[in-house]
């Protein structure tokens, strides 16, 4: 029997338009859309985020590492293939429905601490996805403004152009954008093909003019005392290149879209992650080498022609402005669509966690309100950072690294619990390396922590307010009775149903006899009337929506229904409504007044699921059943 309901939007109103497609089916949210796709096409969906970093990664690497950019990039590739990739291949096996590493840690840290920890991770995830939108749009703007065919009146208007791109991105989702795999496939194949041409042309130029490599090697030997010094400095600056690690969390999140049964989906997801990582690694190594060798260092700086667009600089320089313009268009398109991938990640991530915790308003299950909220946030971040790609790199890297580090910790803990000691040590080493990378990045560029702190604070504050305002919802999705409980209900179904709420203590004979005698005297209940005792215990008050399973037990001649739930009042209300619908008789429930301050009792209810149970049970029933004649009767004395 399904109890919990959500009100429908009023037709023909702005609210109706905003809440169109409101997701109330928890199974659909968890298991993804009905239409599935081959893994290589799904890889393209994640690739618009992952592969698009080629648009700005070589320039950021050159700024961070200078002449050591190829060596630092090589270490980044090693961290990708030997660290992030094995971690997320394991995450794919542990979360085949796309829950990702956050869900793994949620299982390892239950109760309120686990919920708070998940909210913190969601704050960093929001940082990752929102900065993906703003940084990608800013880099798309850089490609637009540096193109020689773009009208001159746009010069110096980086922020307005970026805001227009973000507004267009939000407009796509407001019009009902749901599936873009076809477009993503076209963009990824076109973009990777053009990048292959640009890199090949640059490599040929290096082979034809080896003096460029000689000059680079000479600059290295004169600038550094030994190869060990080069390696050491490259390891130090490598964390600044962490943007090249993006895309792994998205790769796991899209697993529900992959075609096949459970095992086939896991194999395909691992194939997706491995293929994407190998393709990206080859491009990162090649692009960092040719851009470092062929582009003057001053062009990478802010205002330079290669700032945020190193490969585009080579495309225009070696293949002509017409080919360079085609490359710019492809880069702008994939960068803009990288924002679409990030927005899709946000609108899928929020409904998966916050509504389940009762920590989000009902409207967060709809796409359009979330799009408006995150679009406004993206506008604000773009204005604050003045659409500067390099300035946002630290914030982006922070979000990416926190998610990957959390994944490494999650799989290390999971391996430890499974008794896989070698795997535990391996994942722990990866986690240590990632932790160093994260700490170094945060110290060097603290903007990511500042933005993440804003998201974390906002999410926690709004979540707690939402949890408080939604606390008296029914919150029970279904009620189940075991065989003995069914027998008890059938025995009392012939007349009025009388239920005595008992807070279990010793559960001895005197406890039940005293409770029954108290009910006889206080509520004038006739001793001949058959009664049911109901006892609710709260194993985890942090849960929100739950199923109620009532177990029957007979003790000292008394019939008892035992229930475990996240909140006593909500479970009692759900049981009463179930008994009413099951028997056709409106039941009565009997309480004694709760002692203590009502404000403290409300706080106990919010945190521990107890509190002023009689008043709260009545309030839950009032909200769930507006018809007073059909509403179960609550007696307090």
XYZ file of C-alpha atoms in Angstrom:
637
model
C 0.000 0.000 0.000
C 1.513 3.302 -1.114
C 0.883 6.161 1.312
C 3.241 9.068 0.671
C 1.927 11.439 -1.987
C 3.112 14.631 -3.623
C 0.663 17.327 -4.684
C 0.363 17.958 -8.392
C 1.016 21.349 -9.915
C -1.920 23.562 -10.855
C -2.592 23.381 -14.592
C -2.219 26.466 -16.738
C 0.019 28.396 -14.337
C 3.681 29.383 -14.169
C 4.045 26.811 -11.385
C 2.699 24.134 -13.707
C 5.247 25.046 -16.385
C 8.127 25.111 -13.915
C 7.177 21.779 -12.318
C 6.506 19.973 -15.588
C 8.155 16.571 -15.434
C 8.410 16.613 -11.638
C 10.211 13.381 -10.698
C 8.312 11.525 -7.996
C 9.152 7.968 -9.036
C 12.154 7.062 -6.872
C 12.909 3.971 -8.947
C 13.047 6.025 -12.144
C 15.395 8.518 -10.508
C 17.690 5.740 -9.323
C 17.638 3.503 -12.398
C 17.726 6.160 -15.117
C 15.826 6.492 -18.395
C 14.213 3.591 -20.213
C 16.164 4.245 -23.431
C 19.707 2.845 -23.248
C 22.699 3.362 -25.539
C 25.981 1.624 -26.479
C 28.903 2.431 -24.224
C 30.875 4.299 -26.894
C 28.025 6.750 -27.460
C 27.653 7.258 -23.711
C 31.409 7.896 -23.606
C 30.797 10.808 -25.956
C 28.240 12.207 -23.514
C 30.900 12.302 -20.801
C 33.488 13.289 -23.408
C 31.963 16.709 -24.027
C 33.173 17.468 -20.502
C 36.347 15.369 -20.377
C 37.718 15.894 -23.899
C 36.753 19.566 -24.014
C 39.481 20.311 -21.444
C 41.913 20.073 -24.369
C 40.646 23.551 -25.219
C 42.384 25.078 -22.188
C 44.478 22.372 -20.448
C 47.699 22.845 -22.521
C 47.665 26.585 -21.840
C 47.079 26.121 -18.116
C 49.861 23.509 -18.008
C 52.261 25.895 -19.759
C 51.449 28.674 -17.301
C 51.847 26.377 -14.276
C 54.926 24.386 -15.314
C 56.545 26.495 -18.028
C 59.209 24.546 -19.888
C 58.457 21.524 -17.694
C 54.876 21.284 -18.973
C 55.435 18.009 -20.918
C 57.098 16.330 -17.922
C 54.447 17.551 -15.462
C 51.751 16.382 -17.885
C 53.436 12.977 -18.047
C 53.131 12.681 -14.264
C 49.485 13.736 -14.510
C 48.866 10.997 -17.087
C 50.537 8.484 -14.750
C 48.209 9.592 -11.943
C 45.274 9.245 -14.336
C 46.087 5.750 -15.588
C 47.539 4.319 -12.381
C 45.374 6.185 -9.870
C 42.043 7.636 -10.961
C 41.285 4.956 -13.575
C 41.602 1.861 -11.310
C 39.711 3.679 -8.555
C 36.743 4.470 -10.792
C 36.756 1.051 -12.404
C 36.113 -0.216 -8.884
C 33.511 2.470 -8.224
C 31.676 1.344 -11.365
C 31.425 -2.175 -9.949
C 30.169 -0.900 -6.586
C 27.592 1.575 -7.923
C 26.074 0.236 -11.174
C 23.110 2.625 -10.940
C 25.355 5.680 -11.187
C 25.392 6.653 -7.515
C 29.165 7.110 -7.654
C 31.635 7.328 -4.806
C 29.298 9.523 -2.742
C 26.863 6.636 -2.348
C 29.695 4.280 -1.347
C 30.732 6.642 1.441
C 27.097 7.124 2.425
C 26.852 3.393 3.165
C 30.079 3.449 5.162
C 28.957 6.441 7.281
C 25.279 6.051 8.262
C 23.091 8.217 10.511
C 23.335 12.014 10.724
C 27.126 12.156 10.357
C 26.839 10.281 7.090
C 24.175 12.664 5.823
C 26.262 15.732 6.704
C 29.295 14.154 5.050
C 27.288 13.544 1.879
C 26.100 17.169 1.910
C 29.730 18.321 2.097
C 30.652 16.110 -0.864
C 27.646 17.429 -2.758
C 29.008 20.925 -2.138
C 32.282 19.982 -3.806
C 30.390 18.192 -6.598
C 28.351 21.342 -7.179
C 31.622 23.292 -7.319
C 32.964 20.868 -9.915
C 29.876 21.000 -12.132
C 29.134 24.728 -11.845
C 32.762 25.691 -12.520
C 32.677 23.292 -15.471
C 29.883 25.433 -16.910
C 31.491 28.798 -16.181
C 35.051 27.813 -17.110
C 33.974 26.082 -20.326
C 31.813 29.061 -21.318
C 34.687 31.444 -20.542
C 37.070 29.428 -22.699
C 34.495 29.284 -25.491
C 34.383 33.084 -25.247
C 38.188 33.232 -25.552
C 38.000 31.197 -28.766
C 35.278 33.493 -30.087
C 37.050 36.762 -29.339
C 40.463 35.643 -30.621
C 39.120 34.514 -33.976
C 40.237 36.970 -36.698
C 36.835 36.968 -38.386
C 34.890 38.088 -35.272
C 33.759 41.757 -35.348
C 35.999 44.105 -33.402
C 33.191 45.637 -31.331
C 33.198 42.491 -29.169
C 36.763 43.136 -27.968
C 36.918 43.691 -24.228
C 33.422 42.239 -23.647
C 34.490 38.845 -22.316
C 32.017 38.782 -19.429
C 28.862 39.711 -21.439
C 29.670 37.148 -24.146
C 30.180 34.436 -21.503
C 26.885 35.354 -19.816
C 25.105 35.049 -23.162
C 26.547 31.564 -23.649
C 25.426 30.533 -20.150
C 21.964 31.973 -20.773
C 21.720 29.965 -24.002
C 22.759 26.854 -22.100
C 20.053 27.428 -19.492
C 17.537 28.136 -22.269
C 18.162 24.711 -23.800
C 17.171 23.008 -20.550
C 14.205 25.316 -19.937
C 12.816 24.291 -23.325
C 12.858 20.679 -22.177
C 16.305 19.316 -23.147
C 16.535 15.728 -21.978
C 18.820 13.680 -24.237
C 21.844 14.923 -26.174
C 23.832 11.770 -26.840
C 23.430 12.111 -30.594
C 24.726 15.686 -30.593
C 27.474 14.780 -28.131
C 28.641 11.908 -30.375
C 28.883 14.199 -33.386
C 30.734 16.881 -31.423
C 33.224 14.507 -29.819
C 34.148 12.749 -33.065
C 34.498 16.074 -34.905
C 36.479 17.686 -32.101
C 38.872 14.775 -31.566
C 39.385 14.492 -35.321
C 40.270 18.171 -35.630
C 42.594 17.939 -32.614
C 44.334 14.968 -34.202
C 44.925 17.036 -37.353
C 46.254 20.005 -35.354
C 48.578 17.869 -33.207
C 49.820 15.922 -36.267
C 50.519 19.166 -38.113
C 52.398 20.518 -35.090
C 54.452 17.318 -34.745
C 55.333 17.444 -38.470
C 56.445 21.052 -38.029
C 58.668 19.990 -35.122
C 60.173 17.197 -37.240
C 60.801 19.628 -40.092
C 62.344 22.183 -37.745
C 64.136 20.244 -34.968
C 65.784 23.454 -33.857
C 62.665 24.192 -31.785
C 63.298 21.053 -29.722
C 66.988 21.895 -29.450
C 66.098 25.351 -28.123
C 63.691 23.834 -25.615
C 66.263 21.334 -24.355
C 68.873 24.069 -24.118
C 66.478 26.223 -22.077
C 65.846 23.265 -19.758
C 69.521 22.518 -19.223
C 70.328 26.179 -18.536
C 67.344 26.679 -16.260
C 67.680 23.560 -14.091
C 70.706 22.068 -12.393
C 69.881 18.386 -13.026
C 67.202 15.981 -14.283
C 66.291 15.247 -10.654
C 65.542 18.936 -10.136
C 63.278 18.874 -13.188
C 61.449 15.798 -11.899
C 61.075 17.276 -8.418
C 59.698 20.587 -9.664
C 57.393 18.795 -12.093
C 55.932 16.784 -9.206
C 55.471 19.993 -7.235
C 53.573 21.805 -10.018
C 51.657 18.723 -11.212
C 48.646 19.421 -8.913
C 48.015 22.636 -10.854
C 47.295 20.464 -13.901
C 44.533 18.511 -12.130
C 41.937 19.775 -14.605
C 43.053 16.898 -16.796
C 41.503 14.486 -14.288
C 37.953 15.698 -14.865
C 35.311 13.399 -16.288
C 35.669 10.275 -14.135
C 32.781 11.051 -11.756
C 30.597 11.931 -14.747
C 31.605 8.668 -16.403
C 30.194 6.715 -13.456
C 27.114 8.931 -13.106
C 25.928 8.081 -16.643
C 26.052 4.305 -16.082
C 22.223 3.987 -16.008
C 22.201 5.133 -19.656
C 24.460 2.253 -20.798
C 22.753 -0.636 -22.585
C 22.812 -4.147 -21.105
C 22.100 -6.049 -17.913
C 23.909 -5.378 -14.649
C 27.151 -7.223 -15.439
C 27.262 -5.973 -19.009
C 26.711 -2.418 -17.793
C 29.646 -2.699 -15.386
C 31.918 -4.118 -18.114
C 30.826 -1.410 -20.544
C 31.362 1.337 -17.965
C 34.882 0.087 -17.298
C 35.516 -0.026 -21.042
C 34.195 3.520 -21.306
C 36.441 4.816 -18.531
C 39.537 3.054 -19.876
C 39.026 4.170 -23.479
C 38.372 7.774 -22.511
C 41.409 7.863 -20.213
C 43.725 6.408 -22.892
C 42.491 8.807 -25.591
C 42.829 11.780 -23.284
C 46.275 10.714 -22.089
C 47.645 10.560 -25.639
C 46.236 13.980 -26.479
C 47.490 15.532 -23.229
C 51.060 14.307 -23.734
C 51.222 15.310 -27.401
C 49.499 18.662 -26.975
C 51.619 19.700 -23.986
C 54.794 18.905 -25.911
C 53.979 20.739 -29.156
C 52.481 23.788 -27.423
C 55.494 24.138 -25.101
C 58.008 23.772 -27.922
C 56.251 25.894 -30.564
C 54.444 28.694 -28.705
C 56.359 31.652 -27.195
C 55.900 31.711 -23.391
C 54.471 35.252 -23.345
C 51.533 34.173 -25.529
C 50.227 31.900 -22.733
C 49.825 34.792 -20.315
C 46.582 36.694 -19.786
C 45.930 38.750 -22.913
C 48.213 36.597 -25.065
C 46.927 34.975 -28.238
C 47.366 31.469 -26.770
C 45.754 32.283 -23.409
C 43.125 29.579 -22.850
C 43.412 28.424 -26.492
C 46.873 26.966 -27.102
C 45.850 24.364 -29.711
C 43.663 26.918 -31.500
C 46.748 29.150 -31.725
C 48.605 26.339 -33.510
C 45.605 25.596 -35.748
C 45.545 29.188 -37.011
C 49.324 29.390 -37.231
C 50.054 26.172 -39.161
C 46.788 25.335 -40.935
C 45.450 28.794 -41.775
C 42.660 30.978 -40.494
C 39.918 29.096 -42.329
C 40.854 25.763 -40.755
C 41.506 27.599 -37.506
C 37.985 29.037 -37.647
C 36.523 25.559 -38.181
C 38.566 24.394 -35.188
C 37.325 27.373 -33.157
C 33.707 26.561 -34.008
C 34.156 22.918 -32.977
C 35.928 23.973 -29.784
C 33.262 26.551 -28.925
C 30.515 23.983 -29.529
C 32.084 21.264 -27.374
C 33.009 23.708 -24.611
C 29.462 25.023 -24.582
C 28.128 21.471 -24.543
C 30.529 20.611 -21.734
C 28.395 23.016 -19.729
C 25.346 21.042 -20.835
C 26.944 17.850 -19.516
C 27.640 19.573 -16.208
C 24.096 20.935 -15.966
C 22.738 17.455 -16.683
C 24.952 16.120 -13.902
C 23.589 18.681 -11.451
C 19.922 18.107 -12.237
C 20.457 14.347 -11.867
C 22.600 14.551 -8.730
C 20.356 16.783 -6.610
C 17.128 14.688 -6.934
C 19.104 11.521 -6.189
C 20.099 12.612 -2.674
C 18.450 15.696 -1.192
C 14.738 14.797 -1.636
C 15.472 11.305 -0.281
C 16.875 12.953 2.838
C 13.886 15.288 3.086
C 16.483 18.034 2.693
C 15.148 19.721 -0.409
C 11.836 21.291 -1.375
C 9.517 19.306 -3.591
C 10.363 21.420 -6.638
C 13.948 20.135 -6.718
C 12.575 17.024 -8.405
C 11.794 19.162 -11.481
C 14.357 20.256 -14.058
C 13.424 23.865 -14.729
C 13.656 25.329 -11.205
C 17.071 23.712 -10.756
C 18.210 25.094 -14.102
C 17.199 28.609 -13.038
C 18.966 28.290 -9.676
C 22.224 26.960 -11.108
C 22.146 29.424 -14.015
C 21.936 32.343 -11.578
C 24.844 30.885 -9.575
C 26.871 30.471 -12.776
C 26.176 34.109 -13.710
C 27.463 35.231 -10.306
C 30.672 33.170 -10.514
C 31.343 34.413 -14.052
C 31.027 38.032 -12.937
C 33.184 37.463 -9.833
C 35.979 35.808 -11.841
C 35.468 38.124 -14.838
C 35.188 35.084 -17.135
C 38.898 34.345 -16.662
C 39.786 30.731 -17.514
C 43.030 30.691 -15.521
C 41.411 32.257 -12.434
C 38.754 29.523 -12.313
C 41.180 26.653 -12.842
C 41.967 26.287 -9.132
C 38.306 26.081 -8.129
C 37.620 23.519 -10.841
C 40.618 21.399 -9.855
C 39.556 21.475 -6.195
C 36.110 20.067 -6.966
C 37.551 17.404 -9.261
C 40.232 16.326 -6.785
C 37.875 16.125 -3.797
C 35.538 13.807 -5.715
C 38.394 11.597 -6.924
C 39.945 11.517 -3.450
C 36.592 10.547 -1.924
C 36.339 7.759 -4.499
C 39.821 6.487 -3.601
C 38.976 6.508 0.118
C 35.662 4.753 -0.560
C 37.191 1.904 -2.562
C 40.049 1.544 -0.045
C 37.556 1.170 2.801
C 35.400 -1.218 0.768
C 38.451 -3.345 -0.077
C 39.463 -3.365 3.580
C 36.046 -4.580 4.678
C 36.166 -7.319 2.042
C 39.538 -8.500 3.381
C 41.434 -7.625 0.171
C 44.595 -6.368 1.894
C 46.779 -5.804 -1.187
C 44.037 -3.851 -2.916
C 43.507 -1.839 0.254
C 47.179 -0.850 0.357
C 47.151 0.047 -3.341
C 44.048 2.227 -3.081
C 45.409 3.819 0.104
C 48.615 4.809 -1.715
C 46.527 6.346 -4.506
C 44.478 8.221 -1.901
C 47.670 9.607 -0.320
C 48.931 10.856 -3.696
C 45.568 12.435 -4.458
C 45.472 13.990 -0.991
C 48.880 15.586 -1.617
C 47.646 16.848 -4.987
C 44.524 18.307 -3.395
C 46.315 19.992 -0.483
C 48.932 21.494 -2.768
C 46.240 22.804 -5.093
C 44.248 24.298 -2.206
C 47.313 26.030 -0.738
C 48.296 27.436 -4.115
C 44.774 28.372 -5.238
C 42.277 28.576 -2.357
C 39.437 29.874 -4.540
C 38.074 26.353 -4.945
C 37.638 25.905 -1.193
C 35.993 29.320 -0.921
C 33.447 28.501 -3.618
C 32.929 24.982 -2.268
C 32.398 26.439 1.219
C 29.685 28.672 -0.185
C 27.961 25.690 -1.806
C 28.408 23.524 1.298
C 27.035 26.210 3.628
C 24.103 26.910 1.333
C 23.281 23.230 0.865
C 23.462 22.442 4.590
C 21.416 25.489 5.614
C 18.675 24.961 3.030
C 18.687 21.213 3.681
C 18.119 21.598 7.418
C 15.394 24.198 6.881
C 13.714 21.933 4.341
C 13.975 18.928 6.672
C 12.310 20.931 9.463
C 9.475 22.216 7.271
C 8.801 18.762 5.787
C 9.104 16.868 9.071
C 5.334 16.414 9.535
C 4.802 14.892 6.099
C 3.638 11.283 6.167
C 7.093 10.141 4.963
C 6.083 6.478 4.768
C 5.876 4.981 1.314
C 4.402 1.563 2.181
C 3.166 -0.452 5.169
C 3.694 -4.217 5.401
C 2.368 -6.615 8.062
C 3.882 -10.005 8.739
C 1.682 -13.100 9.111
C 1.149 -12.762 12.885
C 0.449 -9.035 12.594
C -2.148 -9.800 9.887
C -3.743 -12.312 12.246
C -3.956 -9.723 15.047
C -5.563 -7.190 12.720
C -8.086 -9.729 11.454
C -9.073 -10.565 15.029
C -9.922 -6.941 15.898
C -11.316 -5.952 12.489
C -14.906 -6.948 13.341
C -15.427 -3.910 15.597
C -13.722 -0.678 16.535
C -9.927 -0.848 16.425
C -8.186 0.377 19.580
C -4.418 0.846 19.497
C -2.314 1.691 22.552
C 0.992 3.436 21.849
C 3.650 2.086 24.178
C 7.230 3.248 24.557
C 9.081 -0.022 25.162
C 11.282 -0.244 28.243
C 11.585 -3.511 30.172
C 8.779 -5.091 28.124
C 7.817 -7.245 31.107
C 4.315 -8.240 32.206
C 3.892 -5.358 34.647
C 4.725 -2.763 31.947
C 1.900 -3.941 29.675
C -0.551 -4.460 32.523
C 0.074 -0.948 33.871
C -0.263 0.564 30.394
C -3.536 -1.243 29.790
C -4.918 -0.253 33.231
C -3.922 3.386 32.596
C -5.822 3.344 29.283
C -8.936 1.865 30.945
C -9.075 4.571 33.605
C -7.880 7.585 31.587
C -9.856 7.024 28.387
C -12.826 5.076 29.840
C -11.984 2.195 27.518
C -14.001 -0.900 28.424
C -11.875 -3.871 29.556
C -13.824 -6.108 27.194
C -12.624 -4.134 24.158
C -9.801 -5.916 22.279
C -6.704 -3.767 21.954
C -3.403 -3.814 20.062
C -0.189 -2.475 21.509
C 2.128 -0.757 19.030
C 5.798 -0.067 19.759
C 8.046 2.015 17.511
C 11.836 2.089 17.833
C 14.110 4.443 15.892
C 17.353 2.837 14.642
C 18.298 5.784 12.383
C 16.455 9.089 12.732
C 18.379 10.632 9.836
C 16.379 8.688 7.234
C 13.365 10.457 5.741
C 11.120 8.335 3.522
C 10.876 4.757 4.783
C 8.794 1.608 4.494
C 7.067 0.369 7.650
C 7.275 -3.338 8.439
C 5.063 -4.303 11.376
C 5.925 -7.553 13.144
C 3.415 -9.297 15.373
C 4.390 -10.581 18.814
C 2.367 -11.984 21.706
C 3.749 -11.337 25.212
C 1.963 -12.223 28.444
C -1.310 -12.506 26.555
C -1.013 -9.056 24.921
C -0.981 -8.566 21.131
C 1.878 -6.261 20.079
C 2.879 -4.727 16.738
C 6.606 -3.891 16.613
C 7.869 -1.300 14.123
C 11.244 0.202 13.285
C 11.119 3.630 11.657
C 13.002 6.924 11.393
C 10.246 8.827 13.248
C 7.736 7.497 15.775
C 4.854 9.849 14.957
C 5.035 9.316 11.204
C 5.159 5.530 11.566
C 2.128 5.520 13.873
C 0.158 7.746 11.506
C 1.003 5.499 8.554
C -0.034 2.371 10.496
C -3.370 3.935 11.489
C -4.155 4.918 7.900
C -3.231 1.419 6.751
C -5.500 -0.170 9.374
C -8.350 2.108 8.310
C -7.988 1.194 4.640
C -7.395 -2.466 5.464
C -10.482 -2.932 7.665
C -12.817 -0.085 6.658
C -13.009 1.044 10.300
C -11.494 4.326 11.542
C -9.073 3.290 14.330
C -8.442 4.943 17.704
C -4.995 5.403 19.212
C -4.302 6.198 22.891
C -1.379 8.159 24.356
C -0.373 9.734 27.615
C 0.857 13.321 27.639
C 4.569 13.812 27.086
C 6.375 15.679 29.849
C 8.890 18.468 29.133
C 9.354 21.658 27.151
C 7.524 21.502 23.760
C 10.356 23.321 21.965
C 12.878 20.771 23.208
C 10.442 18.016 22.245
C 10.281 19.362 18.684
C 14.074 19.383 18.451
C 14.125 15.801 19.745
C 11.682 14.904 17.007
C 13.775 16.519 14.274
C 17.055 14.947 15.406
C 16.073 11.712 17.169
C 12.623 10.922 15.730
C 10.823 11.011 19.110
C 9.609 14.181 20.847
C 5.989 15.083 21.565
C 4.596 11.991 19.846
C 0.822 12.480 20.450
C 0.689 16.020 19.060
C 2.948 15.176 16.151
C 0.998 12.041 15.256
C -2.176 14.092 15.143
C -0.487 16.742 12.944
C 0.833 14.148 10.501
C -2.669 12.646 10.265
C -4.207 16.103 9.767
C -1.936 16.819 6.818
C -2.312 13.358 5.306
C -6.106 13.077 5.666
C -8.108 16.339 5.369
C -11.461 14.542 5.817
C -12.112 14.551 9.590
C -14.636 11.721 9.380
C -12.019 9.433 7.804
C -9.142 10.631 9.954
C -8.022 8.198 12.711
C -8.859 9.386 16.231
C -6.040 10.435 18.576
C -6.755 10.283 22.327
C -4.346 11.818 24.840
C -4.681 11.730 28.604
